[in-house]
Amino acid sequence: MSDGSVTATPASQELTREEIARIDPSGQLGDVLALPDHLRDALWRAESAIMQDWDTSAGLVVAGMGGSAIGGALARAALGDHASRPIFVTRAYGIPTWTTPDTMVLCASYSGDTEETLACYESAGALGAKRTVVTTGGRLAEMARADGVPVIPLPAGFQPRAAVAYMIVAALEVAALCGAGPRLTSEIDVAASHLEHLVAEWGPDAPEDSLAKVVARGLFGTTPVIAGAGLTNPIAYRWKTQINENAKQPCFSHELPELDHNELAGWEGAHEVGRFSAVFLDDSDAHPRVKQRMDLTEKMIAGNAVASFRLETRGQTAIERVLSLVLLGDLVSIYLATLRGVDPGPVKALDELKAELAKL
Ligand code: F6R
């Protein structure tokens, strides 16, 4: 058994395409770099899925787990104040009790076989809610087809978490269809072009001192703690889960201003119990007091964090800004996997747990 000490020597010295390819046989890096193409393809798929306009005055519930649920949370952040009805994300075996026939429930599962999402699909049906499904197939697609529920079809062959652009666009399109938000089609298209520039700036062909590579090196050998606020909240959670699943290491996330009321105190003893680093995800539109809190919090924890980064969203529209830091975090997680010498693709532990549960 390991004594828990950290190997501070990276498995790979350089973060080049060749070095990354060595540990990434399934091409997770390629899927991250293709985010702009995924956005465009997703728009086309969502629009081609025959869907009638369903005005649901009680709003939208997005039901899903892990990499399939995050799209709903990021879509809600991108809509921000433009959401005209409640948008709620549920990651559980059931949907909220306030769901009515006037609620749209989008069941999102890349595989279509996630038991929690299947349970949500069934309870939404029992409550008479309007349903839409986004999936590659599985039991979810079978049930939806049998019930005449619209299906937004996804391309197969990804890790579910790599289909994030598809899940965001599906949630945005369904939000527009059910009257929970404005249609963002052209903004998504512009965001895809914006993202292409960032892919060049932070991708594997960029210099070793480019942002994503510097952040990955700074976080290497530490337990990162990611802080978001408002629009960047679900992005902080995306960073956490991508570092967990791609780099196969612990990582945690929290949100401001709440973390100033608890986690801040925990940083006092951080250096006594481990090597922790901090990442603050800022946004041009954040509340001015939240920005001041970020400044102060970063200063206060400085002596107890091995490394600390303050990173700001890039872009004009909310969807551009959301996607910019999603891309940065996804790249950082692949670079961290490379430094750690681990294959970012398979998530053996998740598969094992699902297999064990299936036996019960
Ligand atoms: C795996 C991943 C997981 C899955 C989750 C739900 O890449 O990201 O978080 O998304 O286990 O499975 P699906 O997405 O198939 O419903």
GROMACS .gro file of C-alpha atoms and ligand atoms in nm:
model
  376
    1MET     CA    1   0.000   0.000   0.000
    2SER     CA    2   0.122   0.349  -0.080
    3ASP     CA    3   0.231   0.569   0.212
    4GLY     CA    4   0.040   0.855   0.052
    5SER     CA    5   0.348   1.060  -0.032
    6VAL     CA    6   0.346   1.248  -0.361
    7THR     CA    7   0.581   1.180  -0.648
    8ALA     CA    8   0.678   1.528  -0.753
    9THR     CA    9   0.856   1.418  -1.071
   10PRO     CA   10   0.633   1.444  -1.377
   11ALA     CA   11   0.609   1.133  -1.595
   12SER     CA   12   0.648   1.353  -1.898
   13GLN     CA   13   0.871   1.659  -1.929
   14GLU     CA   14   0.699   1.814  -2.227
   15LEU     CA   15   0.334   1.866  -2.308
   16THR     CA   16   0.355   1.808  -2.681
   17ARG     CA   17   0.109   1.617  -2.900
   18GLU     CA   18   0.356   1.327  -2.917
   19GLU     CA   19   0.399   1.305  -2.539
   20ILE     CA   20   0.025   1.327  -2.483
   21ALA     CA   21  -0.045   1.062  -2.750
   22ARG     CA   22   0.179   0.822  -2.554
   23ILE     CA   23  -0.063   0.812  -2.260
   24ASP     CA   24  -0.382   0.889  -2.453
   25PRO     CA   25  -0.449   0.598  -2.692
   26SER     CA   26  -0.823   0.672  -2.712
   27GLY     CA   27  -0.761   1.034  -2.818
   28GLN     CA   28  -0.926   1.229  -2.538
   29LEU     CA   29  -0.713   1.530  -2.633
   30GLY     CA   30  -0.858   1.523  -2.985
   31ASP     CA   31  -1.210   1.528  -2.845
   32VAL     CA   32  -1.131   1.836  -2.635
   33LEU     CA   33  -0.970   2.015  -2.930
   34ALA     CA   34  -1.281   1.936  -3.137
   35LEU     CA   35  -1.515   2.127  -2.903
   36PRO     CA   36  -1.589   2.393  -3.170
   37ASP     CA   37  -1.689   2.123  -3.423
   38HIS     CA   38  -1.899   1.947  -3.161
   39LEU     CA   39  -2.092   2.270  -3.099
   40ARG     CA   40  -2.177   2.309  -3.469
   41ASP     CA   41  -2.267   1.943  -3.510
   42ALA     CA   42  -2.480   1.959  -3.195
   43LEU     CA   43  -2.679   2.254  -3.332
   44TRP     CA   44  -2.747   2.063  -3.648
   45ARG     CA   45  -2.853   1.749  -3.459
   46ALA     CA   46  -3.081   1.933  -3.216
   47GLU     CA   47  -3.247   2.123  -3.498
   48SER     CA   48  -3.292   1.813  -3.715
   49ALA     CA   49  -3.455   1.613  -3.435
   50ILE     CA   50  -3.823   1.666  -3.506
   51MET     CA   51  -3.943   1.857  -3.205
   52GLN     CA   52  -4.256   2.056  -3.168
   53ASP     CA   53  -4.258   2.377  -2.966
   54TRP     CA   54  -4.382   2.285  -2.623
   55ASP     CA   55  -4.458   2.581  -2.411
   56THR     CA   56  -4.414   2.454  -2.056
   57SER     CA   57  -4.494   2.732  -1.812
   58ALA     CA   58  -4.347   2.542  -1.514
   59GLY     CA   59  -4.000   2.543  -1.673
   60LEU     CA   60  -3.733   2.286  -1.749
   61VAL     CA   61  -3.582   2.002  -1.547
   62VAL     CA   62  -3.262   1.847  -1.684
   63ALA     CA   63  -3.215   1.496  -1.543
   64GLY     CA   64  -2.878   1.326  -1.581
   65MET     CA   65  -2.560   1.219  -1.408
   66GLY     CA   66  -2.193   1.316  -1.434
   67GLY     CA   67  -2.079   1.416  -1.781
   68SER     CA   68  -2.437   1.412  -1.906
   69ALA     CA   69  -2.576   1.639  -1.632
   70ILE     CA   70  -2.309   1.908  -1.653
   71GLY     CA   71  -2.446   2.030  -1.988
   72GLY     CA   72  -2.770   2.134  -1.817
   73ALA     CA   73  -2.583   2.322  -1.544
   74LEU     CA   74  -2.357   2.499  -1.795
   75ALA     CA   75  -2.656   2.585  -2.016
   76ARG     CA   76  -2.834   2.738  -1.720
   77ALA     CA   77  -2.522   2.947  -1.643
   78ALA     CA   78  -2.500   3.059  -2.006
   79LEU     CA   79  -2.865   3.170  -2.002
   80GLY     CA   80  -2.816   3.358  -1.674
   81ASP     CA   81  -3.064   3.642  -1.636
   82HIS     CA   82  -3.216   3.560  -1.974
   83ALA     CA   83  -3.381   3.246  -1.836
   84SER     CA   84  -3.748   3.334  -1.815
   85ARG     CA   85  -3.860   3.019  -1.632
   86PRO     CA   86  -3.701   2.792  -1.372
   87ILE     CA   87  -3.428   2.562  -1.502
   88PHE     CA   88  -3.338   2.291  -1.256
   89VAL     CA   89  -3.074   2.019  -1.284
   90THR     CA   90  -3.136   1.694  -1.099
   91ARG     CA   91  -2.864   1.436  -1.043
   92ALA     CA   92  -3.063   1.173  -0.858
   93TYR     CA   93  -3.314   0.888  -0.887
   94GLY     CA   94  -3.608   1.122  -0.904
   95ILE     CA   95  -3.733   1.452  -1.032
   96PRO     CA   96  -3.856   1.734  -0.808
   97THR     CA   97  -4.198   1.685  -0.652
   98TRP     CA   98  -4.316   2.013  -0.804
   99THR     CA   99  -4.288   1.867  -1.156
  100THR     CA  100  -4.625   1.892  -1.334
  101PRO     CA  101  -4.763   1.827  -1.685
  102ASP     CA  102  -4.650   2.187  -1.747
  103THR     CA  103  -4.284   2.099  -1.693
  104MET     CA  104  -4.041   1.988  -1.963
  105VAL     CA  105  -3.806   1.711  -1.844
  106LEU     CA  106  -3.495   1.662  -2.058
  107CYS     CA  107  -3.342   1.322  -1.980
  108ALA     CA  108  -2.973   1.335  -2.072
  109SER     CA  109  -2.767   1.018  -2.076
  110TYR     CA  110  -2.484   0.960  -2.320
  111SER     CA  111  -2.504   0.580  -2.290
  112GLY     CA  112  -2.880   0.575  -2.239
  113ASP     CA  113  -2.833   0.314  -1.968
  114THR     CA  114  -2.773   0.517  -1.654
  115GLU     CA  115  -3.016   0.388  -1.393
  116GLU     CA  116  -3.075   0.719  -1.217
  117THR     CA  117  -3.168   0.888  -1.547
  118LEU     CA  118  -3.393   0.598  -1.649
  119ALA     CA  119  -3.573   0.633  -1.315
  120CYS     CA  120  -3.621   1.007  -1.382
  121TYR     CA  121  -3.756   0.932  -1.729
  122GLU     CA  122  -4.015   0.700  -1.578
  123SER     CA  123  -4.119   0.931  -1.297
  124ALA     CA  124  -4.151   1.222  -1.541
  125GLY     CA  125  -4.385   1.002  -1.746
  126ALA     CA  126  -4.586   0.903  -1.439
  127LEU     CA  127  -4.632   1.271  -1.351
  128GLY     CA  128  -4.746   1.347  -1.705
  129ALA     CA  129  -4.456   1.588  -1.771
  130LYS     CA  130  -4.343   1.662  -2.128
  131ARG     CA  131  -4.026   1.470  -2.202
  132THR     CA  132  -3.732   1.494  -2.440
  133VAL     CA  133  -3.431   1.265  -2.449
  134VAL     CA  134  -3.070   1.324  -2.554
  135THR     CA  135  -2.863   1.007  -2.592
  136THR     CA  136  -2.668   0.775  -2.820
  137GLY     CA  137  -2.912   0.486  -2.763
  138GLY     CA  138  -2.948   0.230  -2.485
  139ARG     CA  139  -3.263   0.163  -2.289
  140LEU     CA  140  -3.347   0.534  -2.277
  141ALA     CA  141  -3.371   0.558  -2.657
  142GLU     CA  142  -3.575   0.237  -2.669
  143MET     CA  143  -3.827   0.364  -2.415
  144ALA     CA  144  -3.848   0.709  -2.576
  145ARG     CA  145  -3.913   0.562  -2.919
  146ALA     CA  146  -4.182   0.332  -2.778
  147ASP     CA  147  -4.346   0.629  -2.602
  148GLY     CA  148  -4.320   0.868  -2.899
  149VAL     CA  149  -4.088   1.097  -2.700
  150PRO     CA  150  -3.850   1.308  -2.917
  151VAL     CA  151  -3.487   1.193  -2.916
  152ILE     CA  152  -3.188   1.417  -2.992
  153PRO     CA  153  -2.938   1.160  -3.123
  154LEU     CA  154  -2.572   1.186  -3.026
  155PRO     CA  155  -2.272   1.045  -3.212
  156ALA     CA  156  -2.128   0.728  -3.056
  157GLY     CA  157  -1.767   0.665  -2.962
  158PHE     CA  158  -1.699   0.935  -2.701
  159GLN     CA  159  -1.643   0.914  -2.332
  160PRO     CA  160  -1.971   1.067  -2.202
  161ARG     CA  161  -1.782   1.360  -2.048
  162ALA     CA  162  -1.627   1.441  -2.387
  163ALA     CA  163  -1.974   1.504  -2.530
  164VAL     CA  164  -2.015   1.815  -2.312
  165ALA     CA  165  -2.072   2.052  -2.607
  166TYR     CA  166  -2.354   1.827  -2.731
  167MET     CA  167  -2.516   1.823  -2.389
  168ILE     CA  168  -2.494   2.203  -2.348
  169VAL     CA  169  -2.647   2.267  -2.689
  170ALA     CA  170  -2.923   2.011  -2.633
  171ALA     CA  171  -3.018   2.177  -2.302
  172LEU     CA  172  -3.011   2.526  -2.460
  173GLU     CA  173  -3.222   2.418  -2.756
  174VAL     CA  174  -3.478   2.242  -2.537
  175ALA     CA  175  -3.487   2.546  -2.303
  176ALA     CA  176  -3.571   2.761  -2.607
  177LEU     CA  177  -3.836   2.514  -2.731
  178CYS     CA  178  -4.019   2.508  -2.402
  179GLY     CA  179  -4.001   2.884  -2.349
  180ALA     CA  180  -3.748   2.881  -2.064
  181GLY     CA  181  -3.494   3.091  -2.250
  182PRO     CA  182  -3.414   3.270  -2.576
  183ARG     CA  183  -3.281   3.076  -2.873
  184LEU     CA  184  -2.898   3.111  -2.875
  185THR     CA  185  -2.831   2.942  -3.210
  186SER     CA  186  -2.629   3.224  -3.368
  187GLU     CA  187  -2.444   3.299  -3.043
  188ILE     CA  188  -2.341   2.933  -3.021
  189ASP     CA  189  -2.212   2.950  -3.376
  190VAL     CA  190  -2.005   3.261  -3.298
  191ALA     CA  191  -1.883   3.098  -2.976
  192ALA     CA  192  -1.754   2.802  -3.180
  193SER     CA  193  -1.531   3.037  -3.384
  194HIS     CA  194  -1.414   3.213  -3.068
  195LEU     CA  195  -1.324   2.877  -2.918
  196GLU     CA  196  -1.109   2.791  -3.221
  197HIS     CA  197  -0.876   3.080  -3.131
  198LEU     CA  198  -0.851   2.958  -2.773
  199VAL     CA  199  -0.777   2.603  -2.893
  200ALA     CA  200  -0.475   2.747  -3.079
  201GLU     CA  201  -0.370   2.959  -2.780
  202TRP     CA  202  -0.393   2.686  -2.515
  203GLY     CA  203  -0.368   2.363  -2.717
  204PRO     CA  204  -0.075   2.120  -2.740
  205ASP     CA  205   0.100   2.314  -3.019
  206ALA     CA  206   0.118   2.628  -2.804
  207PRO     CA  207   0.445   2.707  -2.621
  208GLU     CA  208   0.530   2.547  -2.287
  209ASP     CA  209   0.459   2.880  -2.115
  210SER     CA  210   0.101   2.899  -2.251
  211LEU     CA  211  -0.171   2.925  -1.988
  212ALA     CA  212  -0.315   2.571  -1.981
  213LYS     CA  213   0.030   2.412  -1.962
  214VAL     CA  214   0.146   2.650  -1.688
  215VAL     CA  215  -0.166   2.583  -1.481
  216ALA     CA  216  -0.131   2.205  -1.524
  217ARG     CA  217   0.231   2.218  -1.407
  218GLY     CA  218   0.130   2.435  -1.111
  219LEU     CA  219  -0.141   2.188  -1.006
  220PHE     CA  220   0.077   1.880  -1.056
  221GLY     CA  221   0.149   1.695  -0.731
  222THR     CA  222  -0.122   1.885  -0.542
  223THR     CA  223  -0.489   1.844  -0.458
  224PRO     CA  224  -0.655   2.127  -0.648
  225VAL     CA  225  -0.947   2.313  -0.493
  226ILE     CA  226  -1.143   2.502  -0.757
  227ALA     CA  227  -1.358   2.802  -0.670
  228GLY     CA  228  -1.633   2.942  -0.891
  229ALA     CA  229  -1.892   3.215  -0.847
  230GLY     CA  230  -2.217   3.271  -1.035
  231LEU     CA  231  -2.155   3.193  -1.402
  232THR     CA  232  -1.832   3.007  -1.320
  233ASN     CA  233  -1.988   2.781  -1.053
  234PRO     CA  234  -2.072   2.488  -1.278
  235ILE     CA  235  -1.740   2.541  -1.456
  236ALA     CA  236  -1.557   2.493  -1.126
  237TYR     CA  237  -1.747   2.167  -1.086
  238ARG     CA  238  -1.657   2.068  -1.444
  239TRP     CA  239  -1.287   2.130  -1.365
  240LYS     CA  240  -1.317   1.912  -1.053
  241THR     CA  241  -1.483   1.624  -1.238
  242GLN     CA  242  -1.249   1.643  -1.538
  243ILE     CA  243  -0.944   1.636  -1.311
  244ASN     CA  244  -1.099   1.341  -1.123
  245GLU     CA  245  -1.185   1.143  -1.437
  246ASN     CA  246  -0.903   1.236  -1.676
  247ALA     CA  247  -0.608   1.284  -1.437
  248LYS     CA  248  -0.741   1.020  -1.190
  249GLN     CA  249  -0.672   1.220  -0.877
  250PRO     CA  250  -0.867   1.399  -0.604
  251CYS     CA  251  -0.988   1.751  -0.674
  252PHE     CA  252  -1.263   1.952  -0.506
  253SER     CA  253  -1.472   2.254  -0.590
  254HIS     CA  254  -1.669   2.512  -0.401
  255GLU     CA  255  -1.832   2.847  -0.465
  256LEU     CA  256  -1.798   3.207  -0.360
  257PRO     CA  257  -1.929   3.382  -0.157
  258GLU     CA  258  -2.026   3.067   0.040
  259LEU     CA  259  -1.669   2.937   0.075
  260ASP     CA  260  -1.571   3.250   0.267
  261HIS     CA  261  -1.808   3.129   0.537
  262ASN     CA  262  -1.646   2.788   0.592
  263GLU     CA  263  -1.375   2.656   0.357
  264LEU     CA  264  -1.160   2.964   0.417
  265ALA     CA  265  -1.106   2.852   0.778
  266GLY     CA  266  -0.999   2.506   0.657
  267TRP     CA  267  -0.713   2.655   0.453
  268GLU     CA  268  -0.541   2.754   0.780
  269GLY     CA  269  -0.437   2.393   0.834
  270ALA     CA  270  -0.398   2.294   0.468
  271HIS     CA  271  -0.017   2.270   0.469
  272GLU     CA  272  -0.027   2.040   0.775
  273VAL     CA  273  -0.246   1.777   0.608
  274GLY     CA  274  -0.143   1.781   0.242
  275ARG     CA  275  -0.036   1.975  -0.066
  276PHE     CA  276  -0.333   2.181  -0.181
  277SER     CA  277  -0.353   2.431  -0.466
  278ALA     CA  278  -0.626   2.682  -0.544
  279VAL     CA  279  -0.788   2.795  -0.868
  280PHE     CA  280  -1.028   3.090  -0.872
  281LEU     CA  281  -1.251   3.112  -1.180
  282ASP     CA  282  -1.344   3.475  -1.235
  283ASP     CA  283  -1.578   3.640  -1.483
  284SER     CA  284  -1.600   3.997  -1.614
  285ASP     CA  285  -1.964   4.009  -1.507
  286ALA     CA  286  -1.914   3.878  -1.152
  287HIS     CA  287  -2.066   4.077  -0.865
  288PRO     CA  288  -1.816   4.349  -0.758
  289ARG     CA  289  -1.819   4.225  -0.397
  290VAL     CA  290  -1.745   3.871  -0.520
  291LYS     CA  291  -1.441   4.008  -0.705
  292GLN     CA  292  -1.322   4.178  -0.387
  293ARG     CA  293  -1.380   3.853  -0.199
  294MET     CA  294  -1.172   3.665  -0.457
  295ASP     CA  295  -0.882   3.912  -0.409
  296LEU     CA  296  -0.896   3.886  -0.031
  297THR     CA  297  -0.950   3.509  -0.020
  298GLU     CA  298  -0.657   3.445  -0.254
  299LYS     CA  299  -0.432   3.665  -0.038
  300MET     CA  300  -0.545   3.498   0.284
  301ILE     CA  301  -0.480   3.143   0.168
  302ALA     CA  302  -0.154   3.225  -0.015
  303GLY     CA  303   0.076   3.093   0.259
  304ASN     CA  304  -0.112   2.762   0.276
  305ALA     CA  305  -0.158   2.687  -0.094
  306VAL     CA  306   0.127   2.525  -0.290
  307ALA     CA  307   0.007   2.719  -0.595
  308SER     CA  308  -0.276   2.957  -0.668
  309PHE     CA  309  -0.427   3.080  -0.996
  310ARG     CA  310  -0.686   3.346  -1.076
  311LEU     CA  311  -0.829   3.275  -1.422
  312GLU     CA  312  -1.086   3.486  -1.602
  313THR     CA  313  -1.340   3.382  -1.865
  314ARG     CA  314  -1.269   3.504  -2.217
  315GLY     CA  315  -1.525   3.634  -2.467
  316GLN     CA  316  -1.823   3.866  -2.498
  317THR     CA  317  -2.141   3.663  -2.465
  318ALA     CA  318  -2.215   3.440  -2.166
  319ILE     CA  319  -2.196   3.125  -2.380
  320GLU     CA  320  -1.850   3.227  -2.509
  321ARG     CA  321  -1.731   3.297  -2.157
  322VAL     CA  322  -1.867   2.968  -2.019
  323LEU     CA  323  -1.710   2.765  -2.299
  324SER     CA  324  -1.373   2.941  -2.267
  325LEU     CA  325  -1.310   2.814  -1.915
  326VAL     CA  326  -1.464   2.473  -1.988
  327LEU     CA  327  -1.204   2.435  -2.266
  328LEU     CA  328  -0.923   2.556  -2.039
  329GLY     CA  329  -1.018   2.312  -1.763
  330ASP     CA  330  -1.056   2.021  -2.002
  331LEU     CA  331  -0.708   2.089  -2.144
  332VAL     CA  332  -0.557   2.129  -1.798
  333SER     CA  333  -0.703   1.791  -1.699
  334ILE     CA  334  -0.549   1.617  -2.003
  335TYR     CA  335  -0.212   1.787  -1.943
  336LEU     CA  336  -0.225   1.682  -1.577
  337ALA     CA  337  -0.295   1.323  -1.686
  338THR     CA  338   0.013   1.344  -1.910
  339LEU     CA  339   0.232   1.479  -1.629
  340ARG     CA  340   0.103   1.200  -1.406
  341GLY     CA  341   0.156   0.941  -1.679
  342VAL     CA  342  -0.204   0.813  -1.665
  343ASP     CA  343  -0.440   0.731  -1.952
  344PRO     CA  344  -0.715   0.997  -1.941
  345GLY     CA  345  -0.967   0.776  -2.127
  346PRO     CA  346  -1.102   0.481  -1.930
  347VAL     CA  347  -1.272   0.533  -1.595
  348LYS     CA  348  -1.227   0.183  -1.455
  349ALA     CA  349  -1.355   0.265  -1.108
  350LEU     CA  350  -1.683   0.405  -1.245
  351ASP     CA  351  -1.733   0.101  -1.467
  352GLU     CA  352  -1.655  -0.138  -1.181
  353LEU     CA  353  -1.905   0.031  -0.955
  354LYS     CA  354  -2.178   0.020  -1.222
  355ALA     CA  355  -2.105  -0.351  -1.281
  356GLU     CA  356  -2.123  -0.428  -0.906
  357LEU     CA  357  -2.452  -0.239  -0.873
  358ALA     CA  358  -2.597  -0.429  -1.167
  359LYS     CA  359  -2.543  -0.755  -0.973
  360LEU     CA  360  -2.748  -0.635  -0.675
  361F6R     C1  361  -1.782   0.920  -1.808
  361F6R     C2  362  -1.855   1.024  -1.739
  361F6R     C3  363  -1.957   0.987  -1.636
  361F6R     C4  364  -2.092   0.956  -1.702
  361F6R     C5  365  -2.195   0.913  -1.596
  361F6R     C6  366  -2.334   0.892  -1.652
  361F6R     O1  367  -1.704   0.975  -1.911
  361F6R     O2  368  -1.833   1.139  -1.760
  361F6R     O3  369  -1.968   1.092  -1.543
  361F6R     O4  370  -2.138   1.067  -1.772
  361F6R     O5  371  -2.151   0.797  -1.532
  361F6R     O6  372  -2.333   0.808  -1.765
  361F6R     P1  373  -2.410   0.855  -1.896
  361F6R     O7  374  -2.348   0.985  -1.935
  361F6R     O8  375  -2.385   0.747  -1.996
  361F6R     O9  376  -2.553   0.868  -1.856
   0.00000   0.00000   0.00000
